Amino acid sequence: MSRKKDKKESEHKNRSNLYFFIGLGIFLLIAFMVIVPTKTHHYEVEVSYTDTETYTEKEPYETQESYQVQEPYPGVEYYTDNVPVEQSVPYTDYETIVYNAPSRQYYSSCGSDCTCTDYSFLTGDCIQCTCSVAVIRYKNQIVYQDIQKERPVTKYRTLTKYRTVTKYRDVEKTREVMRTKMEPRQMEVNWILGFKMPFKLHIPYISD
């Protein structure tokens, strides 16, 4: 009777151990299926990189520039002035000259511009001729004449001069700048909980 009891206890113990190992195996399988499989997680990160940038800069430089100025200088200006001048002007005048015939003589004709102004009482012949003779006389009068004169004036002439000026020109330069860009990354994570895994283990239908 004691043997039967021991045998029964032994079978019960073996059955309990079997259940334990089966349960442990199922637990480990579930834990393995939950924890171990991974899937690939794709993401982007912002990374910095050095780039060369082209830019334009105003650069000063010196150059010669021409300009014009008006320079005064003394000069002479000629002009015409209408001034009064006193001068002797000739003119024609007439004077009367009486010619008397000598005693016992007479004039048969007095000639042009002359007339007989006295006759003989006895014979009726002309004994006196009065003539109008043209003579040139002179008189002073004021006349106006154009006279060329000169006077000092200030004149101007254009001179070209040069000066040094600063100008600016566009110069193309380069410089290094820091830029950022997005780069794709990937890592292995747990297929359920999403924590990072140090290894990759994809199982069909789980890791997809």
mmCIF file of C-alpha atoms in Angstrom:
data_model
loop_
_atom_site.group_PDB
_atom_site.id
_atom_site.type_symbol
_atom_site.label_atom_id
_atom_site.label_comp_id
_atom_site.label_asym_id
_atom_site.label_seq_id
_atom_site.Cartn_x
_atom_site.Cartn_y
_atom_site.Cartn_z
ATOM 1 C CA MET A 1 0.000 0.000 0.000
ATOM 2 C CA SER A 2 2.891 2.247 0.757
ATOM 3 C CA ARG A 3 4.332 1.477 -2.699
ATOM 4 C CA LYS A 4 1.168 2.480 -4.420
ATOM 5 C CA LYS A 5 1.150 5.692 -2.533
ATOM 6 C CA ASP A 6 4.754 6.452 -3.437
ATOM 7 C CA LYS A 7 4.139 5.605 -7.057
ATOM 8 C CA LYS A 8 1.154 7.861 -7.142
ATOM 9 C CA GLU A 9 3.075 10.737 -5.603
ATOM 10 C CA SER A 10 5.909 10.168 -8.091
ATOM 11 C CA GLU A 11 3.536 10.300 -11.054
ATOM 12 C CA HIS A 12 1.956 13.446 -9.668
ATOM 13 C CA LYS A 13 5.356 15.007 -9.230
ATOM 14 C CA ASN A 14 6.453 14.077 -12.752
ATOM 15 C CA ARG A 15 3.230 15.435 -14.161
ATOM 16 C CA SER A 16 3.749 18.694 -12.262
ATOM 17 C CA ASN A 17 7.297 18.969 -13.602
ATOM 18 C CA LEU A 18 6.061 18.331 -17.129
ATOM 19 C CA TYR A 19 3.454 21.046 -16.792
ATOM 20 C CA PHE A 20 6.076 23.400 -15.426
ATOM 21 C CA PHE A 21 8.447 22.824 -18.311
ATOM 22 C CA ILE A 22 5.638 23.012 -20.841
ATOM 23 C CA GLY A 23 4.467 26.284 -19.268
ATOM 24 C CA LEU A 24 8.025 27.551 -19.098
ATOM 25 C CA GLY A 25 8.568 26.615 -22.736
ATOM 26 C CA ILE A 26 5.365 28.368 -23.780
ATOM 27 C CA PHE A 27 6.371 31.419 -21.703
ATOM 28 C CA LEU A 28 9.830 31.489 -23.222
ATOM 29 C CA LEU A 29 8.351 31.068 -26.706
ATOM 30 C CA ILE A 30 5.937 33.919 -26.093
ATOM 31 C CA ALA A 31 8.720 36.032 -24.594
ATOM 32 C CA PHE A 32 10.923 35.224 -27.582
ATOM 33 C CA MET A 33 8.186 36.098 -30.039
ATOM 34 C CA VAL A 34 7.494 39.367 -28.200
ATOM 35 C CA ILE A 35 11.025 40.532 -27.457
ATOM 36 C CA VAL A 36 13.411 39.073 -30.026
ATOM 37 C CA PRO A 37 11.893 39.795 -33.503
ATOM 38 C CA THR A 38 12.823 43.206 -34.968
ATOM 39 C CA LYS A 39 11.656 45.435 -37.758
ATOM 40 C CA THR A 40 13.434 48.215 -39.646
ATOM 41 C CA HIS A 41 12.426 51.749 -38.653
ATOM 42 C CA HIS A 42 13.146 54.408 -41.285
ATOM 43 C CA TYR A 43 13.603 58.028 -40.212
ATOM 44 C CA GLU A 44 15.452 61.203 -41.172
ATOM 45 C CA VAL A 45 18.013 63.195 -39.241
ATOM 46 C CA GLU A 46 19.287 66.717 -39.790
ATOM 47 C CA VAL A 47 23.031 66.748 -40.441
ATOM 48 C CA SER A 48 25.416 69.653 -40.904
ATOM 49 C CA TYR A 49 27.838 69.954 -43.782
ATOM 50 C CA THR A 50 30.263 72.529 -45.153
ATOM 51 C CA ASP A 51 29.387 74.166 -48.457
ATOM 52 C CA THR A 52 31.045 76.816 -50.640
ATOM 53 C CA GLU A 53 28.904 79.890 -51.230
ATOM 54 C CA THR A 54 29.456 82.491 -53.942
ATOM 55 C CA TYR A 55 28.604 86.100 -53.124
ATOM 56 C CA THR A 56 29.192 89.562 -54.575
ATOM 57 C CA GLU A 57 31.000 92.268 -52.660
ATOM 58 C CA LYS A 58 31.528 95.962 -53.421
ATOM 59 C CA GLU A 59 35.250 96.585 -53.681
ATOM 60 C CA PRO A 60 36.624 100.147 -53.720
ATOM 61 C CA TYR A 61 39.242 101.247 -56.225
ATOM 62 C CA GLU A 62 40.785 104.560 -57.208
ATOM 63 C CA THR A 63 40.696 106.012 -60.705
ATOM 64 C CA GLN A 64 41.350 109.283 -62.489
ATOM 65 C CA GLU A 65 38.253 111.286 -63.413
ATOM 66 C CA SER A 66 38.209 114.261 -65.743
ATOM 67 C CA TYR A 67 36.112 117.336 -65.090
ATOM 68 C CA GLN A 68 35.846 120.810 -66.582
ATOM 69 C CA VAL A 69 36.139 124.212 -64.940
ATOM 70 C CA GLN A 70 35.671 127.755 -66.193
ATOM 71 C CA GLU A 71 38.886 129.713 -65.633
ATOM 72 C CA PRO A 72 38.797 133.533 -65.810
ATOM 73 C CA TYR A 73 41.509 135.485 -67.626
ATOM 74 C CA PRO A 74 41.904 139.170 -68.619
ATOM 75 C CA GLY A 75 40.983 139.984 -72.190
ATOM 76 C CA VAL A 76 40.219 142.844 -74.535
ATOM 77 C CA GLU A 77 36.857 143.447 -76.139
ATOM 78 C CA TYR A 78 36.508 145.520 -79.296
ATOM 79 C CA TYR A 79 33.347 147.465 -79.909
ATOM 80 C CA THR A 80 32.085 150.232 -82.195
ATOM 81 C CA ASP A 81 30.983 153.513 -80.705
ATOM 82 C CA ASN A 82 29.085 156.176 -82.623
ATOM 83 C CA VAL A 83 30.654 159.449 -81.418
ATOM 84 C CA PRO A 84 30.132 163.088 -82.426
ATOM 85 C CA VAL A 85 33.023 164.676 -84.352
ATOM 86 C CA GLU A 86 33.401 168.299 -85.420
ATOM 87 C CA GLN A 87 34.638 168.672 -88.968
ATOM 88 C CA SER A 88 34.818 171.266 -91.741
ATOM 89 C CA VAL A 89 32.177 170.581 -94.362
ATOM 90 C CA PRO A 90 32.328 172.218 -97.833
ATOM 91 C CA TYR A 91 29.250 173.805 -99.325
ATOM 92 C CA THR A 92 28.485 175.857 -102.439
ATOM 93 C CA ASP A 93 27.611 179.502 -102.026
ATOM 94 C CA TYR A 94 26.929 182.261 -104.515
ATOM 95 C CA GLU A 95 28.261 185.785 -104.423
ATOM 96 C CA THR A 96 27.386 188.786 -106.638
ATOM 97 C CA ILE A 97 30.178 190.467 -108.617
ATOM 98 C CA VAL A 98 29.567 193.738 -110.459
ATOM 99 C CA TYR A 99 31.587 194.462 -113.569
ATOM 100 C CA ASN A 100 31.592 198.103 -114.769
ATOM 101 C CA ALA A 101 32.654 198.843 -118.359
ATOM 102 C CA PRO A 102 35.525 201.293 -118.791
ATOM 103 C CA SER A 103 34.683 204.832 -119.899
ATOM 104 C CA ARG A 104 33.214 205.052 -123.366
ATOM 105 C CA GLN A 105 33.035 201.229 -123.626
ATOM 106 C CA TYR A 106 30.135 198.880 -123.205
ATOM 107 C CA TYR A 107 29.308 195.158 -122.939
ATOM 108 C CA SER A 108 27.778 193.540 -125.903
ATOM 109 C CA SER A 109 26.806 190.550 -123.728
ATOM 110 C CA CYS A 110 27.179 189.800 -120.045
ATOM 111 C CA GLY A 111 27.393 186.026 -120.479
ATOM 112 C CA SER A 112 25.756 183.213 -118.577
ATOM 113 C CA ASP A 113 24.719 183.743 -114.971
ATOM 114 C CA CYS A 114 25.094 187.487 -115.571
ATOM 115 C CA THR A 115 22.644 190.218 -116.284
ATOM 116 C CA CYS A 116 23.032 193.765 -117.432
ATOM 117 C CA THR A 117 22.178 196.036 -114.584
ATOM 118 C CA ASP A 118 23.057 199.468 -116.041
ATOM 119 C CA TYR A 119 22.789 201.070 -119.456
ATOM 120 C CA SER A 120 24.354 204.139 -121.113
ATOM 121 C CA PHE A 121 22.020 207.125 -120.990
ATOM 122 C CA LEU A 122 23.178 208.303 -124.398
ATOM 123 C CA THR A 123 23.521 205.091 -126.415
ATOM 124 C CA GLY A 124 21.497 202.561 -124.416
ATOM 125 C CA ASP A 125 24.363 200.048 -124.398
ATOM 126 C CA CYS A 126 25.144 197.885 -121.369
ATOM 127 C CA ILE A 127 27.815 199.443 -119.255
ATOM 128 C CA GLN A 128 27.424 197.209 -116.135
ATOM 129 C CA CYS A 129 27.111 193.454 -115.742
ATOM 130 C CA THR A 130 26.146 191.815 -112.482
ATOM 131 C CA CYS A 131 27.128 188.144 -112.209
ATOM 132 C CA SER A 132 26.253 185.421 -109.674
ATOM 133 C CA VAL A 133 29.416 183.352 -109.147
ATOM 134 C CA ALA A 134 29.487 179.983 -107.342
ATOM 135 C CA VAL A 135 32.152 179.719 -104.608
ATOM 136 C CA ILE A 136 33.144 176.841 -102.275
ATOM 137 C CA ARG A 137 32.892 177.717 -98.639
ATOM 138 C CA TYR A 138 33.454 175.686 -95.476
ATOM 139 C CA LYS A 139 31.545 175.450 -92.229
ATOM 140 C CA ASN A 140 32.069 173.480 -89.050
ATOM 141 C CA GLN A 141 29.373 171.015 -88.073
ATOM 142 C CA ILE A 142 28.951 167.984 -85.794
ATOM 143 C CA VAL A 143 28.826 164.624 -87.561
ATOM 144 C CA TYR A 144 28.632 161.127 -86.051
ATOM 145 C CA GLN A 145 31.226 158.531 -86.943
ATOM 146 C CA ASP A 146 31.655 154.851 -86.004
ATOM 147 C CA ILE A 147 34.919 154.512 -84.116
ATOM 148 C CA GLN A 148 36.367 151.176 -83.025
ATOM 149 C CA LYS A 149 37.318 151.120 -79.373
ATOM 150 C CA GLU A 150 38.580 148.529 -76.915
ATOM 151 C CA ARG A 151 37.986 147.907 -73.251
ATOM 152 C CA PRO A 152 39.305 145.383 -70.707
ATOM 153 C CA VAL A 153 36.957 142.517 -69.867
ATOM 154 C CA THR A 154 37.096 139.258 -67.946
ATOM 155 C CA LYS A 155 36.790 136.256 -70.226
ATOM 156 C CA TYR A 156 36.449 132.570 -69.428
ATOM 157 C CA ARG A 157 37.961 129.489 -70.973
ATOM 158 C CA THR A 158 37.158 125.831 -70.365
ATOM 159 C CA LEU A 159 39.946 123.798 -68.803
ATOM 160 C CA THR A 160 39.981 120.031 -68.347
ATOM 161 C CA LYS A 161 41.369 118.871 -65.024
ATOM 162 C CA TYR A 162 41.773 115.481 -63.373
ATOM 163 C CA ARG A 163 41.142 114.238 -59.876
ATOM 164 C CA THR A 164 41.416 110.938 -58.045
ATOM 165 C CA VAL A 165 38.053 109.470 -57.061
ATOM 166 C CA THR A 166 36.994 106.288 -55.305
ATOM 167 C CA LYS A 167 34.587 104.046 -57.179
ATOM 168 C CA TYR A 168 33.164 100.622 -56.460
ATOM 169 C CA ARG A 169 32.965 97.483 -58.550
ATOM 170 C CA ASP A 170 31.300 94.122 -57.982
ATOM 171 C CA VAL A 171 33.775 91.371 -57.101
ATOM 172 C CA GLU A 172 32.689 87.763 -56.910
ATOM 173 C CA LYS A 173 34.057 85.893 -53.888
ATOM 174 C CA THR A 174 33.550 82.542 -52.185
ATOM 175 C CA ARG A 175 33.237 81.539 -48.556
ATOM 176 C CA GLU A 176 32.577 78.400 -46.565
ATOM 177 C CA VAL A 177 29.204 78.179 -44.844
ATOM 178 C CA MET A 178 27.537 75.583 -42.668
ATOM 179 C CA ARG A 179 24.331 74.133 -44.050
ATOM 180 C CA THR A 180 21.985 71.387 -42.917
ATOM 181 C CA LYS A 181 20.210 68.686 -44.814
ATOM 182 C CA MET A 182 17.969 65.743 -44.033
ATOM 183 C CA GLU A 183 19.515 62.303 -44.485
ATOM 184 C CA PRO A 184 17.677 58.997 -44.308
ATOM 185 C CA ARG A 185 18.544 56.659 -41.453
ATOM 186 C CA GLN A 186 17.287 53.301 -40.275
ATOM 187 C CA MET A 187 17.528 51.236 -37.136
ATOM 188 C CA GLU A 188 16.212 47.992 -35.811
ATOM 189 C CA VAL A 189 13.449 48.237 -33.224
ATOM 190 C CA ASN A 190 11.268 45.767 -31.424
ATOM 191 C CA TRP A 191 8.394 44.868 -33.671
ATOM 192 C CA ILE A 192 5.773 45.498 -30.956
ATOM 193 C CA LEU A 193 7.166 47.877 -28.331
ATOM 194 C CA GLY A 194 9.387 49.896 -30.691
ATOM 195 C CA PHE A 195 12.519 50.109 -28.512
ATOM 196 C CA LYS A 196 15.891 50.024 -30.215
ATOM 197 C CA MET A 197 17.457 46.619 -30.807
ATOM 198 C CA PRO A 198 21.182 45.983 -31.173
ATOM 199 C CA PHE A 199 20.630 43.242 -33.750
ATOM 200 C CA LYS A 200 18.475 42.449 -36.736
ATOM 201 C CA LEU A 201 16.095 39.507 -36.760
ATOM 202 C CA HIS A 202 13.238 39.638 -39.212
ATOM 203 C CA ILE A 203 10.524 37.011 -39.034
ATOM 204 C CA PRO A 204 8.085 36.757 -41.940
ATOM 205 C CA TYR A 205 4.620 38.170 -41.298
ATOM 206 C CA ILE A 206 5.892 39.725 -38.060
ATOM 207 C CA SER A 207 8.656 42.107 -39.104
ATOM 208 C CA ASP A 208 6.900 43.238 -42.276
#
